[in-house]
Short mmCIF file of C-alpha atoms in Angstrom, two decimals:
data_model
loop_
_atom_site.label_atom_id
_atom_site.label_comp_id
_atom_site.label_asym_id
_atom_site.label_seq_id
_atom_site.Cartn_x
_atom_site.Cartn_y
_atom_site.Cartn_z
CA UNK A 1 -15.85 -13.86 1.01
CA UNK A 2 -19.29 -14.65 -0.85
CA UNK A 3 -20.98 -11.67 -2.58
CA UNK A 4 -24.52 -11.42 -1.40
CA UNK A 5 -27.27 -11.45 -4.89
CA UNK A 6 -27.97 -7.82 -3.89
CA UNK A 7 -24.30 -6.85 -3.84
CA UNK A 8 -22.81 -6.01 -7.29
CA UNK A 9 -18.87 -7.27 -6.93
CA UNK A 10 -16.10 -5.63 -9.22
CA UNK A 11 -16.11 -6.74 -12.80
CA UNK A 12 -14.05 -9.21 -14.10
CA UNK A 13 -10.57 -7.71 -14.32
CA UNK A 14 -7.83 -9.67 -17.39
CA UNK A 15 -4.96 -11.07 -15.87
CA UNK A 16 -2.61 -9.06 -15.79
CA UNK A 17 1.02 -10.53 -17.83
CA UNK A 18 3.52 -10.09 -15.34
CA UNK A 19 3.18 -11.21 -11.48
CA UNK A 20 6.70 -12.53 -11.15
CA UNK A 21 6.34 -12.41 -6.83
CA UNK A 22 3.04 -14.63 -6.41
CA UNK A 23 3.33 -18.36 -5.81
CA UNK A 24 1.65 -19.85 -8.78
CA UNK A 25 -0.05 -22.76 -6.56
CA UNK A 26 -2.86 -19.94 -5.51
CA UNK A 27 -5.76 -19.91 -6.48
CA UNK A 28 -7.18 -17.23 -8.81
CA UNK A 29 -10.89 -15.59 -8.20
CA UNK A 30 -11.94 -14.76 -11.55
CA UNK A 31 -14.08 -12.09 -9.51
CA UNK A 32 -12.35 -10.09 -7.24
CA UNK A 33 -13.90 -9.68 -4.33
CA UNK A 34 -12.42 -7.23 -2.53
CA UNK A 35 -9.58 -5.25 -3.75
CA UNK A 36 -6.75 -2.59 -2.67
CA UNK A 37 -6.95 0.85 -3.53
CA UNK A 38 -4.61 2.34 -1.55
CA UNK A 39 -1.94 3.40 1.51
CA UNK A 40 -2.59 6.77 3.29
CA UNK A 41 0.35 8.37 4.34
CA UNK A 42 -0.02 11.87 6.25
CA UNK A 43 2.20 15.04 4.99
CA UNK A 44 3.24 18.41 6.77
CA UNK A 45 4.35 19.73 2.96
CA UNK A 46 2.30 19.21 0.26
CA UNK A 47 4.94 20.58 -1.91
CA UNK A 48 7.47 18.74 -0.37
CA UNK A 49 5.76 15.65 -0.66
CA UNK A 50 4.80 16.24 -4.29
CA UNK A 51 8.65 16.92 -4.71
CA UNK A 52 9.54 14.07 -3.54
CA UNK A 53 6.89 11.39 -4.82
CA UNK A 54 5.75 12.69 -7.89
CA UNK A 55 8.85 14.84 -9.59
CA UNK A 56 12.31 12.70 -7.59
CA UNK A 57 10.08 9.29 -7.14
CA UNK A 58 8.58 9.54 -10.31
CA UNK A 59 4.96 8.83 -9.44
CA UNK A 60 2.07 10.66 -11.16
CA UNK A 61 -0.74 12.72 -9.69
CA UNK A 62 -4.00 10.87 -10.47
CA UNK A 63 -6.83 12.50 -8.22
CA UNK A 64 -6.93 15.56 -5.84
CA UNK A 65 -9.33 16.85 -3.65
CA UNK A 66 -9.90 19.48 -1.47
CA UNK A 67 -11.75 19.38 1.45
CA UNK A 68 -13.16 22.53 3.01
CA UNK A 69 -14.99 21.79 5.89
CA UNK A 70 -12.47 19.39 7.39
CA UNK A 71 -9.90 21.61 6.43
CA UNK A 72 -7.37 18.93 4.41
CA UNK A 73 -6.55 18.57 1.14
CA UNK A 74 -6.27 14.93 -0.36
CA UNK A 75 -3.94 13.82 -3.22
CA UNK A 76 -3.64 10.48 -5.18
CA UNK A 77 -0.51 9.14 -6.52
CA UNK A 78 0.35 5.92 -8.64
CA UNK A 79 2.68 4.74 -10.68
CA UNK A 80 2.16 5.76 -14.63
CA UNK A 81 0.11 2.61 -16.26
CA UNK A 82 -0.71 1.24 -12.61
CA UNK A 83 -2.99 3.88 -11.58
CA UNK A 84 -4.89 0.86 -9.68
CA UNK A 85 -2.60 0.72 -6.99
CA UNK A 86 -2.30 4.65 -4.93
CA UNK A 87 -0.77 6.20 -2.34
CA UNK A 88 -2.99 8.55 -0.97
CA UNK A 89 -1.40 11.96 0.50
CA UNK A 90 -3.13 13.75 3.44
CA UNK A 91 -2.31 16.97 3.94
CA UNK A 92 -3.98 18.69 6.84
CA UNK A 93 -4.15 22.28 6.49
CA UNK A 94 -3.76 23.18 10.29
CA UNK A 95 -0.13 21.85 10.90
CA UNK A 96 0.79 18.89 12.34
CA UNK A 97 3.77 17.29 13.06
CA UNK A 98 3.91 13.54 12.54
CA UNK A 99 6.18 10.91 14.13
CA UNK A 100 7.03 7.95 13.04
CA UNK A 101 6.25 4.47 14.18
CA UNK A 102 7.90 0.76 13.89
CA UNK A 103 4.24 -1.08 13.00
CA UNK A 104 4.68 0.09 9.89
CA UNK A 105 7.28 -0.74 7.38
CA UNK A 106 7.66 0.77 3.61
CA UNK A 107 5.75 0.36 0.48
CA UNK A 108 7.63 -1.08 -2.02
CA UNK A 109 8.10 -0.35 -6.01
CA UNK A 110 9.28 -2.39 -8.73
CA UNK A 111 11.67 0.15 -11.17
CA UNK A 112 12.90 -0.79 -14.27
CA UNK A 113 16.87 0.72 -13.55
CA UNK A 114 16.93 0.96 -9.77
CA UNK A 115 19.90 2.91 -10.42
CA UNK A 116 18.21 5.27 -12.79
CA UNK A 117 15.58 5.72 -9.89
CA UNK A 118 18.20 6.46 -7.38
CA UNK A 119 20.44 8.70 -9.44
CA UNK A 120 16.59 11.17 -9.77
CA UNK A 121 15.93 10.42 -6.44
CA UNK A 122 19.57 12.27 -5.27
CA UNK A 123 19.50 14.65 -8.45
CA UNK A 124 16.49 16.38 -6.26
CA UNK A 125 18.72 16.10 -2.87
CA UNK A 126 17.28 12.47 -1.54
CA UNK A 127 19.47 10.54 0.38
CA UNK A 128 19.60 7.28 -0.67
CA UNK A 129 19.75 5.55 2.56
CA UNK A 130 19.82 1.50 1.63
CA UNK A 131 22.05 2.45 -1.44
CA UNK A 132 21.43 -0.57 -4.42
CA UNK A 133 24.90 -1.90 -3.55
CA UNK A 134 23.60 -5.26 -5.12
CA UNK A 135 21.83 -3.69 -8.27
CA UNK A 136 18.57 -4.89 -6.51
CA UNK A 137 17.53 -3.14 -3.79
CA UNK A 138 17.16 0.66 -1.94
CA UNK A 139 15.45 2.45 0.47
CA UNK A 140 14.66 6.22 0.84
CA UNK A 141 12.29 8.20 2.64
CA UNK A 142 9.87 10.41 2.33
CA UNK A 143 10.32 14.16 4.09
CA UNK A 144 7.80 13.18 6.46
CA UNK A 145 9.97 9.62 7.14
CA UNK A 146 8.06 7.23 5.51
CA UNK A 147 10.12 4.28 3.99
CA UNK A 148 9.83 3.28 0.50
CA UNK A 149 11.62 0.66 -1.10
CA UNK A 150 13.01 0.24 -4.78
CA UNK A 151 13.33 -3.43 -6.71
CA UNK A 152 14.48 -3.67 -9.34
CA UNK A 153 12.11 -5.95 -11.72
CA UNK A 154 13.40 -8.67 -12.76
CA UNK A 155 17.52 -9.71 -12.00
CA UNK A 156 19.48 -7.42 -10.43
CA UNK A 157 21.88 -4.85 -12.39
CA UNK A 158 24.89 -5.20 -12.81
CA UNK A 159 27.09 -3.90 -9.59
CA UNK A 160 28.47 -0.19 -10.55
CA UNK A 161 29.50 2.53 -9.47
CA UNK A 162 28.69 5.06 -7.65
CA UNK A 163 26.64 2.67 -5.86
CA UNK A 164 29.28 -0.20 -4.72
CA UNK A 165 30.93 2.81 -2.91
CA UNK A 166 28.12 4.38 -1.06
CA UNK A 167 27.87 4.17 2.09
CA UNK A 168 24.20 3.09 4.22
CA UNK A 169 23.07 6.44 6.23
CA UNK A 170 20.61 6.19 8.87
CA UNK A 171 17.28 3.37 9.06
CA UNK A 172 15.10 2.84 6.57
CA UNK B 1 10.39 8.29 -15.91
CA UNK B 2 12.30 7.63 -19.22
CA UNK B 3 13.63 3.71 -19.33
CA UNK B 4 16.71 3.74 -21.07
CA UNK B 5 17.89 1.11 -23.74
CA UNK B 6 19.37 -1.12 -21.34
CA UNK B 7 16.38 -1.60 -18.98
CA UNK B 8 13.80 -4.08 -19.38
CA UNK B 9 10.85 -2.41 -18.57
CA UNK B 10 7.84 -4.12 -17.51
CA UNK B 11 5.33 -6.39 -20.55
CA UNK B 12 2.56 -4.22 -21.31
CA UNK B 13 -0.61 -5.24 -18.73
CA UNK B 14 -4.33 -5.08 -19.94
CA UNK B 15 -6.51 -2.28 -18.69
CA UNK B 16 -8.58 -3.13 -15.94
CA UNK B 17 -12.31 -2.76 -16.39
CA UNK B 18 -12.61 -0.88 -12.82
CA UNK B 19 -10.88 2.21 -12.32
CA UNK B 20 -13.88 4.10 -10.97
CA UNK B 21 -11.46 6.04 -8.41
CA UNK B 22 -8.84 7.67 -10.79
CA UNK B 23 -9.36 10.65 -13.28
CA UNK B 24 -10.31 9.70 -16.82
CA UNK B 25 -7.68 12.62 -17.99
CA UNK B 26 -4.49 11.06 -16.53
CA UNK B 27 -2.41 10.06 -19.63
CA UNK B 28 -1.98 6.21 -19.65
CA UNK B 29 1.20 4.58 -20.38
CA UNK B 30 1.03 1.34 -22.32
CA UNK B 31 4.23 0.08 -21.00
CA UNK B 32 4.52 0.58 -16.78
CA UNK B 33 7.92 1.71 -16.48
CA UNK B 34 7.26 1.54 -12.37
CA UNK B 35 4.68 -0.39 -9.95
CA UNK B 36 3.45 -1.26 -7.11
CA UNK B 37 4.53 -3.98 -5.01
CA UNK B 38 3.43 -3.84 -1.35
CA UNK B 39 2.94 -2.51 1.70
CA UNK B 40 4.72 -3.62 4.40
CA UNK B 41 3.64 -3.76 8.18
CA UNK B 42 5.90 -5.63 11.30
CA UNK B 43 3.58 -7.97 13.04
CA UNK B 44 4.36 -9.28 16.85
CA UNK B 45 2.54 -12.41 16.62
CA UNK B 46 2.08 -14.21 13.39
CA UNK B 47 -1.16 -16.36 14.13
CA UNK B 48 -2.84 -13.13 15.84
CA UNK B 49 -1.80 -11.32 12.80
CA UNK B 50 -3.07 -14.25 9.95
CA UNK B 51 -6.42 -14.43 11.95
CA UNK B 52 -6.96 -10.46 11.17
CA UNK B 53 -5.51 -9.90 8.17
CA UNK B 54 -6.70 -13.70 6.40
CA UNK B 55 -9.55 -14.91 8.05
CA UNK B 56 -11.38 -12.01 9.14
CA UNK B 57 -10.01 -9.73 6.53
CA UNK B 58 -10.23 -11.79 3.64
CA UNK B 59 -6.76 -11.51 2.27
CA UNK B 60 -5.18 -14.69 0.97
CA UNK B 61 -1.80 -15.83 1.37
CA UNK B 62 0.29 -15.99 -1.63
CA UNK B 63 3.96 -16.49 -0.49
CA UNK B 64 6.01 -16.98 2.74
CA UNK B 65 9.88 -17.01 3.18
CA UNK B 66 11.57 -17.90 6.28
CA UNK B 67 15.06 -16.65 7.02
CA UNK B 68 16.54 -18.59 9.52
CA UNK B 69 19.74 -16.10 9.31
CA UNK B 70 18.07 -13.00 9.91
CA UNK B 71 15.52 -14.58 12.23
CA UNK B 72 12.58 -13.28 10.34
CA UNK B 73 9.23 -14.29 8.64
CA UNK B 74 7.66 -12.49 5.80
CA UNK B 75 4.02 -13.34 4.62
CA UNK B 76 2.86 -11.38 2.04
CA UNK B 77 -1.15 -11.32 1.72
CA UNK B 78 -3.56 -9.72 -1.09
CA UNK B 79 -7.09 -9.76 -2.11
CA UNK B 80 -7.79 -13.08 -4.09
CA UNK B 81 -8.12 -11.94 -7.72
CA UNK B 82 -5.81 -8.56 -6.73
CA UNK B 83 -2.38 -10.59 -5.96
CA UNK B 84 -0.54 -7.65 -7.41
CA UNK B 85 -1.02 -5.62 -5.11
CA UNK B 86 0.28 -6.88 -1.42
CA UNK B 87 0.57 -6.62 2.00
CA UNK B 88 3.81 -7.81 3.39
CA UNK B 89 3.69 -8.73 7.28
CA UNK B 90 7.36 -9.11 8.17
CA UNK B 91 7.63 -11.18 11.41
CA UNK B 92 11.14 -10.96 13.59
CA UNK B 93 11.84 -13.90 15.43
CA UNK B 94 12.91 -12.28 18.34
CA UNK B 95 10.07 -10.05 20.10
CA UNK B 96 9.74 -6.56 19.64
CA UNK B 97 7.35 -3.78 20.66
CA UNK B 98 5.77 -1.84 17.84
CA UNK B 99 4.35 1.50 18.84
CA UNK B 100 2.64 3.35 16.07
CA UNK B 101 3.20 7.28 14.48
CA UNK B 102 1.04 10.05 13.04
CA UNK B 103 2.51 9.69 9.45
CA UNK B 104 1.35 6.76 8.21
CA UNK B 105 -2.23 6.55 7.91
CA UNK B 106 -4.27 3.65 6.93
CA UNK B 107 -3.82 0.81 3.99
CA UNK B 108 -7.20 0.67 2.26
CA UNK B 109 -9.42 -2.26 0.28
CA UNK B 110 -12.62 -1.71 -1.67
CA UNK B 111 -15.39 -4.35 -0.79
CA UNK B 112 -18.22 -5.50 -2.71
CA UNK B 113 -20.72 -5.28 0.81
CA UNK B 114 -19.07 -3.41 3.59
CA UNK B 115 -21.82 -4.80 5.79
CA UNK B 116 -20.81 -7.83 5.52
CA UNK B 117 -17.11 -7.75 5.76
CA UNK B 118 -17.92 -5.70 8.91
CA UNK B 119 -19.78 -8.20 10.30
CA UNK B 120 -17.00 -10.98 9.74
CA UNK B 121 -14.47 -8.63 11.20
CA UNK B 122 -16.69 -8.67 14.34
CA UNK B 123 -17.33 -12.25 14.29
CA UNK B 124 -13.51 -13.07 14.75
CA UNK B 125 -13.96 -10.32 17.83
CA UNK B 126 -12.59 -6.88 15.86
CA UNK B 127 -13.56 -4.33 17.17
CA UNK B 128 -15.22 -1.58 14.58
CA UNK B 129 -13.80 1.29 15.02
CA UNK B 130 -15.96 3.80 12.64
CA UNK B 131 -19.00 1.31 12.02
CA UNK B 132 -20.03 1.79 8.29
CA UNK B 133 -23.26 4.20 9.58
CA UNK B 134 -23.24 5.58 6.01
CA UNK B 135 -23.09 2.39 4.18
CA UNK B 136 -20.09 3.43 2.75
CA UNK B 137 -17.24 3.39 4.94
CA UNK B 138 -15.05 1.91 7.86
CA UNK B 139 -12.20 1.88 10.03
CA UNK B 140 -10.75 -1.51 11.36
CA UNK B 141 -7.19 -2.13 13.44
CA UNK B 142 -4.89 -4.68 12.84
CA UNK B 143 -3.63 -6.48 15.82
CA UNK B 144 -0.51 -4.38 15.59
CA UNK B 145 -2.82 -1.28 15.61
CA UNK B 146 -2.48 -0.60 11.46
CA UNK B 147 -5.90 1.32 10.23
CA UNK B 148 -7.19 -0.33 7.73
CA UNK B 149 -9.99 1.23 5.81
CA UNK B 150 -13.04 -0.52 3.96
CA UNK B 151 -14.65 1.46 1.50
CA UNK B 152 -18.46 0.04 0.09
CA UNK B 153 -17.47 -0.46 -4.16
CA UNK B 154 -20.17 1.77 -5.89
CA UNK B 155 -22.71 3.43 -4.14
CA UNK B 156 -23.27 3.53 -0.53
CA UNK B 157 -25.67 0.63 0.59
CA UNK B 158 -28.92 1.88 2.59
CA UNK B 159 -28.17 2.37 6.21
CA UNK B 160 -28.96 -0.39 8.41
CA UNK B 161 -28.73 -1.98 11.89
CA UNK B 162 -26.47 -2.72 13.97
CA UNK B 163 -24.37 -0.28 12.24
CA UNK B 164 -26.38 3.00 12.05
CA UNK B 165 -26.47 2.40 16.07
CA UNK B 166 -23.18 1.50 16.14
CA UNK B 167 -21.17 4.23 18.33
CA UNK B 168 -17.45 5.20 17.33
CA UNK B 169 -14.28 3.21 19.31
CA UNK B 170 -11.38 4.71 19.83
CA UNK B 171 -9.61 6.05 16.71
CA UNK B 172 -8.73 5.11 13.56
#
């Protein structure tokens, strides 16, 4: 995309040290153009959610708002030192009850000891749905049944217990 | 999220010059001990799919995997100079019907003219769903019928035609 003269595009952002998943053969914008900010997931319990992605998840509250006209209350959520990158909780204060569709998949996280992630993720009474049988991957969901995934960065753990014993529940 | 001995967490990244959209009172953690990898969507029809997202999106492609034993596709996409932060299109071999639910909302992307991405969202025949009237904002779908959300970077522009005349399609 070329930025118009009267269009002011982001500043100049450093590279950032690790991006182990991009092909190397693409070509970096020292400019960025256009850039994510976030995925908007809706929520019938804000304290549920908050349970679940900021205190079991481990994700940290970065920007709320509350809207009273339109009745809804919005809250931000990233990952501590990539507050870039947000989910974005809407909670609608008249309730709601939200299905679920197959367009969309799961957003993903990189953890540092996918089984340290999973082990706080049950501590607060998560099923662990896709447990990391391979000391790679998982998948959970969120009480309103969105999908998130767990990598682990960089090789996979180790196999271990309880993990090689768990059993898969349910879709992810 | 404490990383214990044994985990590698991730090499410290620079800060990023722009983080106009997250409170300046959120402690910062030098070392991410969790991130953000991607979003992923399921996508009927590839091509369809890489003209929205690609061409009149403006992502970039910056890896692909085939798995011939799973029958799938994955293509994951980002904003060139963002490739941290990704949208994965996973594409199943063998056809599927996606229908969409209430919980997940919208994936959204800052741009540096929402004018003009608007108009080369048009251009490959998108329809605009909430036409940036306020210079500020809109509401595209994906072939598969994800939201996605532009939001203007800094201030709103001025209003302007064909936009401020632009009715609302359908919903977002």
């Amino acid at each position: 995309m070329h930025a118009p003269a009267a269009c002011k595009p982001f500043a100049a952002r450093p590279q950032c040290a690790v991006r182990p998943r991009v092909d190397s053969t693409v070509q970096r914008h020292p400019t960025p153009l256009m850039k994510y900010l976030h995925t908007m997931v809706r929520v019938t319990d804000l304290d549920a959610s908050l349970k679940f992605y900021r205190d079991a998840l481990g994700l940290q509250e970065v920007r709320r708002s509350e809207h009273e006209a339109g009745r809804f209350t919005l809250v931000y959520l990233a990952a501590p030192g990539d507050e870039d990158a947000q989910i974005e909780l809407t909670y609608n204060w008249d309730p709601e009850i939200y299905t679920g569709g197959r367009n969309f998949g799961h957003v993903a996280y990189a953890v540092p000891d996918i089984y340290a992630a999973c082990q706080r993720l049950m501590d607060a009474g998560v099923t662990i749905n896709r447990p990391p049988r391979d000391g790679r991957m998982a998948f959970v969901r969120s009480p309103d049944n969105i999908s998130i995934e767990l990598l682990q960065d960089g090789p996979a753990l180790p196999p271990a217990e309880p993990w090689i014993s768990m059993p898969n529940t349910g879709a992810w």
